Tab-separated table of C-alpha atoms in Angstrom:
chain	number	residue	atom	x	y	z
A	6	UNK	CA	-25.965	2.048	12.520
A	7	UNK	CA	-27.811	4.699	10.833
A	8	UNK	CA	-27.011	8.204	10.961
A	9	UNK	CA	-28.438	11.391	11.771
A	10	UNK	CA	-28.170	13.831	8.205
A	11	UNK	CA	-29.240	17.228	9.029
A	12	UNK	CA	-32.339	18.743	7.120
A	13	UNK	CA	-31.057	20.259	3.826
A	14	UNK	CA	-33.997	23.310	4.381
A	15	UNK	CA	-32.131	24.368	7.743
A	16	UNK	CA	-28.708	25.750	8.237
A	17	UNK	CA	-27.291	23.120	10.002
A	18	UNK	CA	-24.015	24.044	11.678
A	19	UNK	CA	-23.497	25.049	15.077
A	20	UNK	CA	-20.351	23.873	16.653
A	21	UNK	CA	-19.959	24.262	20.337
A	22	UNK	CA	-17.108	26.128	22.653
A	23	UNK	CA	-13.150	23.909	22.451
A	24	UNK	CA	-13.495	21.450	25.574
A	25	UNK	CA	-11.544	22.418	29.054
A	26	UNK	CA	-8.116	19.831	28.882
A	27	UNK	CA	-9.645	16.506	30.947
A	28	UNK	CA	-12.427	16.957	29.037
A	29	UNK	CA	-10.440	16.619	25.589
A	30	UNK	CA	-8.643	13.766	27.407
A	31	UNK	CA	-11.735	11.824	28.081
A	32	UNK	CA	-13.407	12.793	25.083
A	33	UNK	CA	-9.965	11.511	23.025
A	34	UNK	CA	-9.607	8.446	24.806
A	35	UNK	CA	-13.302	7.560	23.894
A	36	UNK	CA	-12.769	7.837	20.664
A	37	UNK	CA	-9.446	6.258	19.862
A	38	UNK	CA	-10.607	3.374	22.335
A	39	UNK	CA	-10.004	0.628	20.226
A	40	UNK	CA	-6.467	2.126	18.858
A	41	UNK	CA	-3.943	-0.532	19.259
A	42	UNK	CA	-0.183	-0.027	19.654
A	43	UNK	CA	1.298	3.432	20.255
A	44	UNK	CA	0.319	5.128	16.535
A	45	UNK	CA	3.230	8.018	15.920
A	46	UNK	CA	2.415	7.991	12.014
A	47	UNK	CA	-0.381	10.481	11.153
A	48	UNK	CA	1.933	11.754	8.493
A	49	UNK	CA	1.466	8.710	6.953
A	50	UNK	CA	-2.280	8.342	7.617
A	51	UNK	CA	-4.342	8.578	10.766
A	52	UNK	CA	-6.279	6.012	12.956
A	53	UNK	CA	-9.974	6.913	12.207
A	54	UNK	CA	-12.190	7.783	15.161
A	55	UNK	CA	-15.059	5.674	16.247
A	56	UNK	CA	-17.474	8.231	15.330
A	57	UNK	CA	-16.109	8.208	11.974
A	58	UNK	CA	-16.635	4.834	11.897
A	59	UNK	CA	-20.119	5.107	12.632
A	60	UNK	CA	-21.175	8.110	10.338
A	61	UNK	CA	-19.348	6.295	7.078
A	62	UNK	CA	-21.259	2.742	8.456
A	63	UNK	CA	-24.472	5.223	8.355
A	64	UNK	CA	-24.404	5.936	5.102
A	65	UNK	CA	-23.388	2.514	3.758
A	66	UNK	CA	-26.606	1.084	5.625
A	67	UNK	CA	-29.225	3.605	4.197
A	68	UNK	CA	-27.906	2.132	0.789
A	69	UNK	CA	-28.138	-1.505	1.711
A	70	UNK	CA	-31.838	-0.761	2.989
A	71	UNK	CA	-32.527	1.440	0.284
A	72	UNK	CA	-33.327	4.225	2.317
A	73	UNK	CA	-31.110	6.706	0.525
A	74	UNK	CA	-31.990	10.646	1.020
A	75	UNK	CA	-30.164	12.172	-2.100
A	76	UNK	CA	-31.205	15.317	-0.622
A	77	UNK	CA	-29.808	14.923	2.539
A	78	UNK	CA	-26.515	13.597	1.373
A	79	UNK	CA	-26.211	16.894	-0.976
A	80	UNK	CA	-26.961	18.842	2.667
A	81	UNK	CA	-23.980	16.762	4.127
A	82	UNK	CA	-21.794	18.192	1.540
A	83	UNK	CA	-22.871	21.563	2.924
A	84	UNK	CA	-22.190	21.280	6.921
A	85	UNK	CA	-18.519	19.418	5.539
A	86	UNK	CA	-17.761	22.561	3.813
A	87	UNK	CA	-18.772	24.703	6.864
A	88	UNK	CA	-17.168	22.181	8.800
A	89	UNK	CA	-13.914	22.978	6.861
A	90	UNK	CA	-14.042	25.898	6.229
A	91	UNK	CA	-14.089	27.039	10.160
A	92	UNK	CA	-11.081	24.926	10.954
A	93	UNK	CA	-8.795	26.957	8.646
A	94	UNK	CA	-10.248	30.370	9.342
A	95	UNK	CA	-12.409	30.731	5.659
A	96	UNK	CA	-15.839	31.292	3.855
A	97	UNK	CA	-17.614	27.902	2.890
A	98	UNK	CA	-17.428	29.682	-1.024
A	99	UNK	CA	-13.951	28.876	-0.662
A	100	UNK	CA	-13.690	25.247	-0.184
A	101	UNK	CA	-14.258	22.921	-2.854
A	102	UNK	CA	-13.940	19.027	-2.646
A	103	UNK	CA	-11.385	16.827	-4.126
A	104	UNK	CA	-9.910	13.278	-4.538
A	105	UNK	CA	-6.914	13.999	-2.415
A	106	UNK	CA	-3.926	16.661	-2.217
A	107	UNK	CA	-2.420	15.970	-5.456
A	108	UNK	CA	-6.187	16.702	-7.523
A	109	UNK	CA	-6.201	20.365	-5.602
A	110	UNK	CA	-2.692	21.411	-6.105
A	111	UNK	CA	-3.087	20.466	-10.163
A	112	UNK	CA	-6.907	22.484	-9.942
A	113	UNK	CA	-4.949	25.493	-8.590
A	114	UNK	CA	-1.957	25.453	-10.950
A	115	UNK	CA	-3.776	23.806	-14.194
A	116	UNK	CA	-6.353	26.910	-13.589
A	117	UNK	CA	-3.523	29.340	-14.619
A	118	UNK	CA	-3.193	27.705	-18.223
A	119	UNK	CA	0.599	29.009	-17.394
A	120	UNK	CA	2.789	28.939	-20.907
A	121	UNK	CA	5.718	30.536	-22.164
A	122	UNK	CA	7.304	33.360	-20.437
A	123	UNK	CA	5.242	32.461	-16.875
A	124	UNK	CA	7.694	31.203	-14.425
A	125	UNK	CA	6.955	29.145	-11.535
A	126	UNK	CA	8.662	28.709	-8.424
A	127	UNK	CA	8.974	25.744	-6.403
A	128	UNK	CA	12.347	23.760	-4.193
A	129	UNK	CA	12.017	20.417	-5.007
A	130	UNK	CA	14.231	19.423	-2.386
A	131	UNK	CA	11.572	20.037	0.496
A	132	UNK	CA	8.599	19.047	-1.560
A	133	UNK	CA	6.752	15.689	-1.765
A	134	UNK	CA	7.083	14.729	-5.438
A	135	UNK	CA	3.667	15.060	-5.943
A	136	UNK	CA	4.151	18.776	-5.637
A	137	UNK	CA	6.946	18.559	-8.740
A	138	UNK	CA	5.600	16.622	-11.211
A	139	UNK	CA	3.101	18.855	-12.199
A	140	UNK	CA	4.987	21.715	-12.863
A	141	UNK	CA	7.785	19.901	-14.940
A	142	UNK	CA	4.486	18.343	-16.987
A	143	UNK	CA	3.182	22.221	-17.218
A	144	UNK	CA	6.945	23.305	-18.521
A	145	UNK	CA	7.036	20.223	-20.918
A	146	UNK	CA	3.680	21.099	-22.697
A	147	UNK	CA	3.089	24.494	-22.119
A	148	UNK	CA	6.287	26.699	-22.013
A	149	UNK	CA	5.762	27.992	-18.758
A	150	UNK	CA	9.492	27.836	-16.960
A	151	UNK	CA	9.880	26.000	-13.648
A	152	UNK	CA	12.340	27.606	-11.441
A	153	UNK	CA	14.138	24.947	-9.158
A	154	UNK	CA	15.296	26.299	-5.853
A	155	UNK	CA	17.983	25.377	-4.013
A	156	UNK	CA	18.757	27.531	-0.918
A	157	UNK	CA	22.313	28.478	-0.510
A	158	UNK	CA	24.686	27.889	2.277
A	159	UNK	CA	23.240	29.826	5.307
A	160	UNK	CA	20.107	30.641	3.394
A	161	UNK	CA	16.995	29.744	4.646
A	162	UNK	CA	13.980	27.627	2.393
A	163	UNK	CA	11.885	31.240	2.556
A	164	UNK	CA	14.378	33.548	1.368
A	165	UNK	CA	15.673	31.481	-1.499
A	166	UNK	CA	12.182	31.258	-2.609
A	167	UNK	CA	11.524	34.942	-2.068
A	168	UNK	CA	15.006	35.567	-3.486
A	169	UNK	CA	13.493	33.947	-6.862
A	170	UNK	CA	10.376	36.109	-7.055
A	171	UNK	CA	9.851	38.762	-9.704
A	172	UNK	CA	7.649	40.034	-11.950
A	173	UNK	CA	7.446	37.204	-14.601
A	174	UNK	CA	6.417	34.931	-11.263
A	175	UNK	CA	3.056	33.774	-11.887
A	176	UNK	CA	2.809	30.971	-9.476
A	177	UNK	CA	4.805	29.802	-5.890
A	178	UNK	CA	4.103	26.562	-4.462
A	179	UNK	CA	5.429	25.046	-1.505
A	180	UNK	CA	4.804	22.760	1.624
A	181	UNK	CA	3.258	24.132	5.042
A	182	UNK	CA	4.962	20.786	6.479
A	183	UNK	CA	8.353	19.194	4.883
A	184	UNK	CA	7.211	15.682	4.874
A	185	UNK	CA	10.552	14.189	5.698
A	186	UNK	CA	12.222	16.648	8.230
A	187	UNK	CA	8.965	18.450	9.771
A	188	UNK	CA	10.019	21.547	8.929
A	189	UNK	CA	7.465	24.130	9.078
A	190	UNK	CA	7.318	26.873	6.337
A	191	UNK	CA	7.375	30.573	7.271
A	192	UNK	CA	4.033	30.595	4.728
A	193	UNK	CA	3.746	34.400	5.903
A	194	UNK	CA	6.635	35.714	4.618
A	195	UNK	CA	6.230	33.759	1.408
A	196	UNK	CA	3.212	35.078	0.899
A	197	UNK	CA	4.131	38.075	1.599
A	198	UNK	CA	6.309	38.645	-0.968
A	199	UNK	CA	4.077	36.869	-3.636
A	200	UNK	CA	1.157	39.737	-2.735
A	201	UNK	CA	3.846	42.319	-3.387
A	202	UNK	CA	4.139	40.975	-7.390
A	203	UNK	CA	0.543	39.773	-7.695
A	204	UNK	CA	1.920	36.634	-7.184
A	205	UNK	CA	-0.634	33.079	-6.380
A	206	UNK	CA	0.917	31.589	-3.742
A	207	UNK	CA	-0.521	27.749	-3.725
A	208	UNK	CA	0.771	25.494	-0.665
A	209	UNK	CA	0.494	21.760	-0.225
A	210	UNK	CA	-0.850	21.198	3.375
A	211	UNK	CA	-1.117	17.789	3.527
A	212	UNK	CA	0.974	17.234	6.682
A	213	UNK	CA	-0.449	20.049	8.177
A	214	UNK	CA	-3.757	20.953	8.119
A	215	UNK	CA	-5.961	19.551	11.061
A	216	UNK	CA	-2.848	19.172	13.277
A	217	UNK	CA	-1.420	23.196	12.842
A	218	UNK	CA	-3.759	26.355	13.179
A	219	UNK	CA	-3.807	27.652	10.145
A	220	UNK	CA	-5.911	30.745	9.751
A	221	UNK	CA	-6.210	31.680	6.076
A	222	UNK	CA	-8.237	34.473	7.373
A	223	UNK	CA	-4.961	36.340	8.152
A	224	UNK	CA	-2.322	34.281	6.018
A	225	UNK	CA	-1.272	35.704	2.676
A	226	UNK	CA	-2.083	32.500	1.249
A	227	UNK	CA	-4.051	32.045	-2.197
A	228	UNK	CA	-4.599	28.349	-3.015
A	229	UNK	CA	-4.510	25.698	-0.230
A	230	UNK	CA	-4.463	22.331	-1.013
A	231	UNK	CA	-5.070	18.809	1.465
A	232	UNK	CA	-6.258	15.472	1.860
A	233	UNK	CA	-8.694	14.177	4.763
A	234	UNK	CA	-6.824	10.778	5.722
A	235	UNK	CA	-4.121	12.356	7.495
A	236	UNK	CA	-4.297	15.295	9.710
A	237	UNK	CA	-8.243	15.672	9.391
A	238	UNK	CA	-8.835	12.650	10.675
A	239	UNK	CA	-10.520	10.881	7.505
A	240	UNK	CA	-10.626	7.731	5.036
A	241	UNK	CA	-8.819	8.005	1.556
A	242	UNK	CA	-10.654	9.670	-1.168
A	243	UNK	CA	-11.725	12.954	-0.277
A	244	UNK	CA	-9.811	16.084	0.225
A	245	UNK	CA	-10.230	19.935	0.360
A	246	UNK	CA	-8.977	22.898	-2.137
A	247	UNK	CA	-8.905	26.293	-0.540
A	248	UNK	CA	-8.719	29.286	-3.115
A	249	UNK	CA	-9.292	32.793	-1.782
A	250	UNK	CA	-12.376	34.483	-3.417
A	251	UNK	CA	-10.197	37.159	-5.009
A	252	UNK	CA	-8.336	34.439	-7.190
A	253	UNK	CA	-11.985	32.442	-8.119
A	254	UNK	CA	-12.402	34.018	-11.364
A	255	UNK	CA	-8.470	34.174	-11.975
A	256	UNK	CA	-8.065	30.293	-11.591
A	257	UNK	CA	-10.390	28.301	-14.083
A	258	UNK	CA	-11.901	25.072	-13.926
A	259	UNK	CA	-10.329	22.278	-15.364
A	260	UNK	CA	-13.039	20.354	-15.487
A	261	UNK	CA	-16.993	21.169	-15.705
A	262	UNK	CA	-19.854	19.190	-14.925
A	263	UNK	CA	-23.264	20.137	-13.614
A	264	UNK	CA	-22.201	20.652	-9.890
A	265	UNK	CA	-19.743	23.077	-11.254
A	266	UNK	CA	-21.992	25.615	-12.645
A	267	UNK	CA	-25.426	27.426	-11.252
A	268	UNK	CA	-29.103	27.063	-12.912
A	269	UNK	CA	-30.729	28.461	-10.201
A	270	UNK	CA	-32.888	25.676	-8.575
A	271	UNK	CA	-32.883	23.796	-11.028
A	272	UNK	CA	-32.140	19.611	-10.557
A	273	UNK	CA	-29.059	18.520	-11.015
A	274	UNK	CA	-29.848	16.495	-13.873
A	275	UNK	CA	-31.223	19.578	-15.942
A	276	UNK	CA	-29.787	21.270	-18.674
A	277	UNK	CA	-28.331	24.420	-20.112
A	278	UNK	CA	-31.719	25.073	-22.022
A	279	UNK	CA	-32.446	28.336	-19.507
A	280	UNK	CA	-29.158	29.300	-19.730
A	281	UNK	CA	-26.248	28.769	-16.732
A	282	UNK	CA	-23.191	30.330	-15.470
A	283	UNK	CA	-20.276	29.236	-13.464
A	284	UNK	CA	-20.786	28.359	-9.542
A	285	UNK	CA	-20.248	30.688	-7.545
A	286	UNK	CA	-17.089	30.458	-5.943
A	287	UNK	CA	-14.734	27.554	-5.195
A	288	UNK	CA	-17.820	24.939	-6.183
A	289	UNK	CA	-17.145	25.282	-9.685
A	290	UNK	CA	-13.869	23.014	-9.316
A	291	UNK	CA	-16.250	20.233	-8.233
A	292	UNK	CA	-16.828	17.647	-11.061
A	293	UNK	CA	-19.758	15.131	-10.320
A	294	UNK	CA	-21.183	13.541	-7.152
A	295	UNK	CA	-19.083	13.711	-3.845
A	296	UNK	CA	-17.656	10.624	-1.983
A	297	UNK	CA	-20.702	10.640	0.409
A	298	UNK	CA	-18.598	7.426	2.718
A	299	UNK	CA	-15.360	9.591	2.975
A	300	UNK	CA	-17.703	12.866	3.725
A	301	UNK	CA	-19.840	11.147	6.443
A	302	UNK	CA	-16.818	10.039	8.174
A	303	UNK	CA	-14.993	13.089	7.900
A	304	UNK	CA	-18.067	15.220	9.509
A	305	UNK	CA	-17.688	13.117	12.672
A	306	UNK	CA	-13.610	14.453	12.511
A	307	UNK	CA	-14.263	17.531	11.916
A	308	UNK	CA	-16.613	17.839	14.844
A	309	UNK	CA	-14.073	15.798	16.880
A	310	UNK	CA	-11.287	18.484	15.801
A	311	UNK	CA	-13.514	21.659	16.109
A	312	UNK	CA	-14.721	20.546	19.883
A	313	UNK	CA	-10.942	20.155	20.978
A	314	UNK	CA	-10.448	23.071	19.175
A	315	UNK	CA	-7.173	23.944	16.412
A	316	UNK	CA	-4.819	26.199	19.286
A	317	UNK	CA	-5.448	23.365	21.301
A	318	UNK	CA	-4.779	20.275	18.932
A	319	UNK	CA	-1.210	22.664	17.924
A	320	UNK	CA	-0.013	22.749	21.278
A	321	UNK	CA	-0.922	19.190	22.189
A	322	UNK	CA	0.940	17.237	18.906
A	323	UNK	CA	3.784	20.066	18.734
A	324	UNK	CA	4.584	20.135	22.410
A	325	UNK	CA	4.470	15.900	22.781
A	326	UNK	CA	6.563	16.256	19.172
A	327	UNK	CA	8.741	18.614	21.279
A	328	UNK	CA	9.037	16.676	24.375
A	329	UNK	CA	10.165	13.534	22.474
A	330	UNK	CA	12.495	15.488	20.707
A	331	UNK	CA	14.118	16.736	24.321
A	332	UNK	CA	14.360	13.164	25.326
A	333	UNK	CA	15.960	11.968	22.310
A	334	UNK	CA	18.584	14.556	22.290
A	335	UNK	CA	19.215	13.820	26.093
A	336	UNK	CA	19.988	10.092	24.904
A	337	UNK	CA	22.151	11.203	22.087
A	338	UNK	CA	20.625	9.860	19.327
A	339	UNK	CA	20.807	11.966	15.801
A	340	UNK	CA	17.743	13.791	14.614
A	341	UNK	CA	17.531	15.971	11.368
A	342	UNK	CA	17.982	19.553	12.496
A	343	UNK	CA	15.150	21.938	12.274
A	344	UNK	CA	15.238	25.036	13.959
A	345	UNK	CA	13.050	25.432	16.863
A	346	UNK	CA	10.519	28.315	15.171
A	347	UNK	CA	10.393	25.932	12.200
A	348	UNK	CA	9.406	22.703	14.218
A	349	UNK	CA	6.359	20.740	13.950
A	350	UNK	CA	4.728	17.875	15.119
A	351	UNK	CA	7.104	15.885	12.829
A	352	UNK	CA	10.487	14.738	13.579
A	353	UNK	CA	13.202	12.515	12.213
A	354	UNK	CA	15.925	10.420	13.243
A	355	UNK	CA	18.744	10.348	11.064
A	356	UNK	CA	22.372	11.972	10.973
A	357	UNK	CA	21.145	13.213	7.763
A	358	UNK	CA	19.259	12.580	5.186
A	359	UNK	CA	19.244	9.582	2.536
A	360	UNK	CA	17.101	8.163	-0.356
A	361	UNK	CA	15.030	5.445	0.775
A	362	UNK	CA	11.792	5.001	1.874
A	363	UNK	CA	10.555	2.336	4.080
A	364	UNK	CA	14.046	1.355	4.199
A	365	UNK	CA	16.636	3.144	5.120
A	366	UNK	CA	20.249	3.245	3.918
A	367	UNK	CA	21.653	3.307	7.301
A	368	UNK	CA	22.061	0.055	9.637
A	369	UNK	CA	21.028	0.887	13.281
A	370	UNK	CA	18.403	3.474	11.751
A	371	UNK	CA	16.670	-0.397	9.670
A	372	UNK	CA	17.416	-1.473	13.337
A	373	UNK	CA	15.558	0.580	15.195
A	374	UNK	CA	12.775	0.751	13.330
A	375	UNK	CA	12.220	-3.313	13.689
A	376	UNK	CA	12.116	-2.785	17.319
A	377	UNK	CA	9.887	0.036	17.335
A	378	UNK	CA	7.291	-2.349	15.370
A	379	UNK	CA	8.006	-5.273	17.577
A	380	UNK	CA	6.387	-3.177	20.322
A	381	UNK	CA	3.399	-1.703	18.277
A	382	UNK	CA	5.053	1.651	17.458
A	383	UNK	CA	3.856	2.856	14.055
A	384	UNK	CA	5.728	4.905	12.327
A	385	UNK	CA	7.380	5.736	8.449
A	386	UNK	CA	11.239	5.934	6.910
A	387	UNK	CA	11.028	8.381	4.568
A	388	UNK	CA	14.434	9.631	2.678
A	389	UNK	CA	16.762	7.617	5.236
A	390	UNK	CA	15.074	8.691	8.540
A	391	UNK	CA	12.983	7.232	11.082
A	392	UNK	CA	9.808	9.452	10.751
A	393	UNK	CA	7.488	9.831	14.163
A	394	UNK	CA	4.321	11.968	13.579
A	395	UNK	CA	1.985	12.998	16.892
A	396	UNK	CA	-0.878	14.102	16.819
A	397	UNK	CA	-3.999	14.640	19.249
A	398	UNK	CA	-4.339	10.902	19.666
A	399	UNK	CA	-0.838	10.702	21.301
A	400	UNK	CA	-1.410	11.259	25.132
A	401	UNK	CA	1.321	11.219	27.405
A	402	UNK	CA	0.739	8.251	28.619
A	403	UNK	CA	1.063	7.038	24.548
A	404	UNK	CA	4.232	8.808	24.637
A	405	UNK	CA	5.735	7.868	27.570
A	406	UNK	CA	5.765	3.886	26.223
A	407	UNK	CA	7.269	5.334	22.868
A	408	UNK	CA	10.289	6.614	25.063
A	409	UNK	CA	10.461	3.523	27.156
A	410	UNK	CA	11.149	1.448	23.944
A	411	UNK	CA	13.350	3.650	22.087
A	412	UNK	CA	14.932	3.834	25.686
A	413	UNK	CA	15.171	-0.535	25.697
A	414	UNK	CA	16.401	-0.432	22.124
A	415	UNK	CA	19.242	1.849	23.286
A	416	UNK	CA	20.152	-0.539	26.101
A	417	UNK	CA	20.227	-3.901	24.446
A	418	UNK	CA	22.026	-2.375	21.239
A	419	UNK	CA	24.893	-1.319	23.619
């Protein structure tokens, strides 16, 4: 099937008003139509929906006919970042493209060329590891100093951070979505504190953004980091970095190629000859030519997401996340505690948490999990706990069967 691309002369977004509720429903069932099994594991990755499909099949067919618009596939990039941008409340200058999470969150802290004497700031203990590594690497071979949080007893994950902040704090990074409890961060009063020093807040959303509203036109929040297969709806290979336009000349490239910097109109294959200066904005982090598949696809999601609109997704995947939780309480069975502000559309069951993933440590938790896939339940172990992650896909009706085998699991085991 070949797709529409929209003319590169025109400005080419419009998105239309969020979708009264039964229209959603339809509108979600249509799309997720050939979803099989009940699929609680968008924290993992998410089912793709059949307009994705078609849009990434578009652009693999105008290259097997040899019909390829370069052109139009540069103007693609363009609506994306429009796309995006509107979802999380920002300016298109602010977006940039990546591989996945893990490329943004090293642009924004490699950018800082932090050495000795610049402290950073991060709890390992609620980050994916993806969001340490880097900083230990920056310590090892720069001199900057990682500070390793641990919150004290009664202490919560924002004030220990806070708590750590000072004037030698150059850089705070941290989760919007602990990916093994759900725990939502307070990213307001974080950032918060890190405007008060002059501090560049930088926070991994990969489990959060195209599930939670995040506005970053009102959040104190500097660098934003995600990947499209998860919440956004998309294949693997293309994420987003957000950096505010205030930090743009602050955080520098890494990398340069010709998409990075500005020659006017110019093609891209021509030279510095005229002379040339960096892009404007967060474009200059781009190195080379995009993943056109992944941005195809993730056009159609965006759409998808923007029609249903990002109060409404919120309230659908945290209030089924919060009506499983009710029921799972009700049949006594142990889930991580996270305090109700702090909840998301993640939760896990555990008595607390372990050390393995895919496999857990604990007997009836391996147990459970077995019979959840024997009935087509998707879903993760991550540290020790059954993980279940909803998001607009999950109907009731979705949910409902979840509960009913959890519910026959429960039976037979006793």
């Amino acid at each position: 099937m070949q797709i529409t691309l929209p003319d590169p002369e025109r400005n080419p977004v419009k998105f239309p008003a969020p979708l009264a509720e039964a229209q959603a429903d339809a509108l979600i069932r249509a799309e997720f139509a050939d979803l099989r099994g009940s699929y609680l594991d968008v924290a993992a990755r998410a089912p793709l929906p059949l307009s994705a499909e078609r849009a990434a099949q578009g652009i693999l067919r105008s290259q097997v006919q040899g019909s390829v618009s370069k052109a139009a596939w540069l103007s693609l990039a363009d609506v994306v970042r429009a796309q995006a941008a509107t979802l999380i409340g920002a300016r298109p200058e602010e977006v940039a493209f990546t591989k996945n999470t893990s490329e943004g969150l090293n642009i924004g802290g490699t950018g800082w060329r932090l050495g000795a004497g610049d402290r950073i700031v991060v709890a390992p203990s609620a980050e994916h590891p993806n969001n340490v590594f880097r900083w230990l690497w920056q310590a090892r071979e720069h001199g900057a100093e990682v500070v390793s949080v641990t919150p004290n007893a009664g202490e919560s994950l924002e004030e220990a951070l806070v708590r750590h902040i000072d004037g030698r704090t150059r850089l705070v990074t941290v989760t919007a979505v602990d990916f093994a409890t759900g725990r939502r961060t307070d990213l307001a009063a974080i950032g918060a504190a890190c405007r008060a020093q002059g501090t560049f807040l930088l926070v991994d959303a990969a489990q959060s953004s195209g599930v939670l509203l995040q506005d970053m036109a009102s959040l104190p929040v500097d660098g934003w980091a995600t990947a499209a297969q998860k919440g956004l709806l998309g294949l693997y290979g293309i994420g987003l970095l957000y950096v505010h336009r205030d930090w743009v000349d602050r955080v520098k490239p890494m990398s340069l190629a010709r998409f990075s910097v500005d020659l006017a109109e110019a093609h891209e294959a021509a030279g510095p000859d005229a002379g040339w200066q960096l892009r404007a904005g967060a474009g200059r982090y781009e190195v080379g030519n995009y993943n056109y598949v992944a941005l195809a696809a993730l056009q159609a999601s965006l759409d998808l997401l923007l029609r249903i609109g990002p109060a409404e997704i919120e309230r659908r995947s945290v209030g089924g996340s919060a009506r499983l939780r009710a029921k799972l309480e009700e049949m006594g069975i142990p889930l991580l505690a996270v305090s109700a502000r702090h909840r998301s559309h993640i939760l896990a069951i555990a008595e607390q948490q372990g050390s393995g993933h895919d496999l857990s440590e604990i007997d009836w938790i391996n147990e459970l999990s077995t019979a959840l896939k024997q009935d087509g339940v998707a879903h993760s172990l991550r540290r020790g706990a059954l993980r279940l992650s909803i998001h607009v896909h999950v109907l009731p009706d979705v949910l409902d069967r979840v509960i009913e085998s959890i519910e026959t699991w429960q039976r037979t085991r006793r």
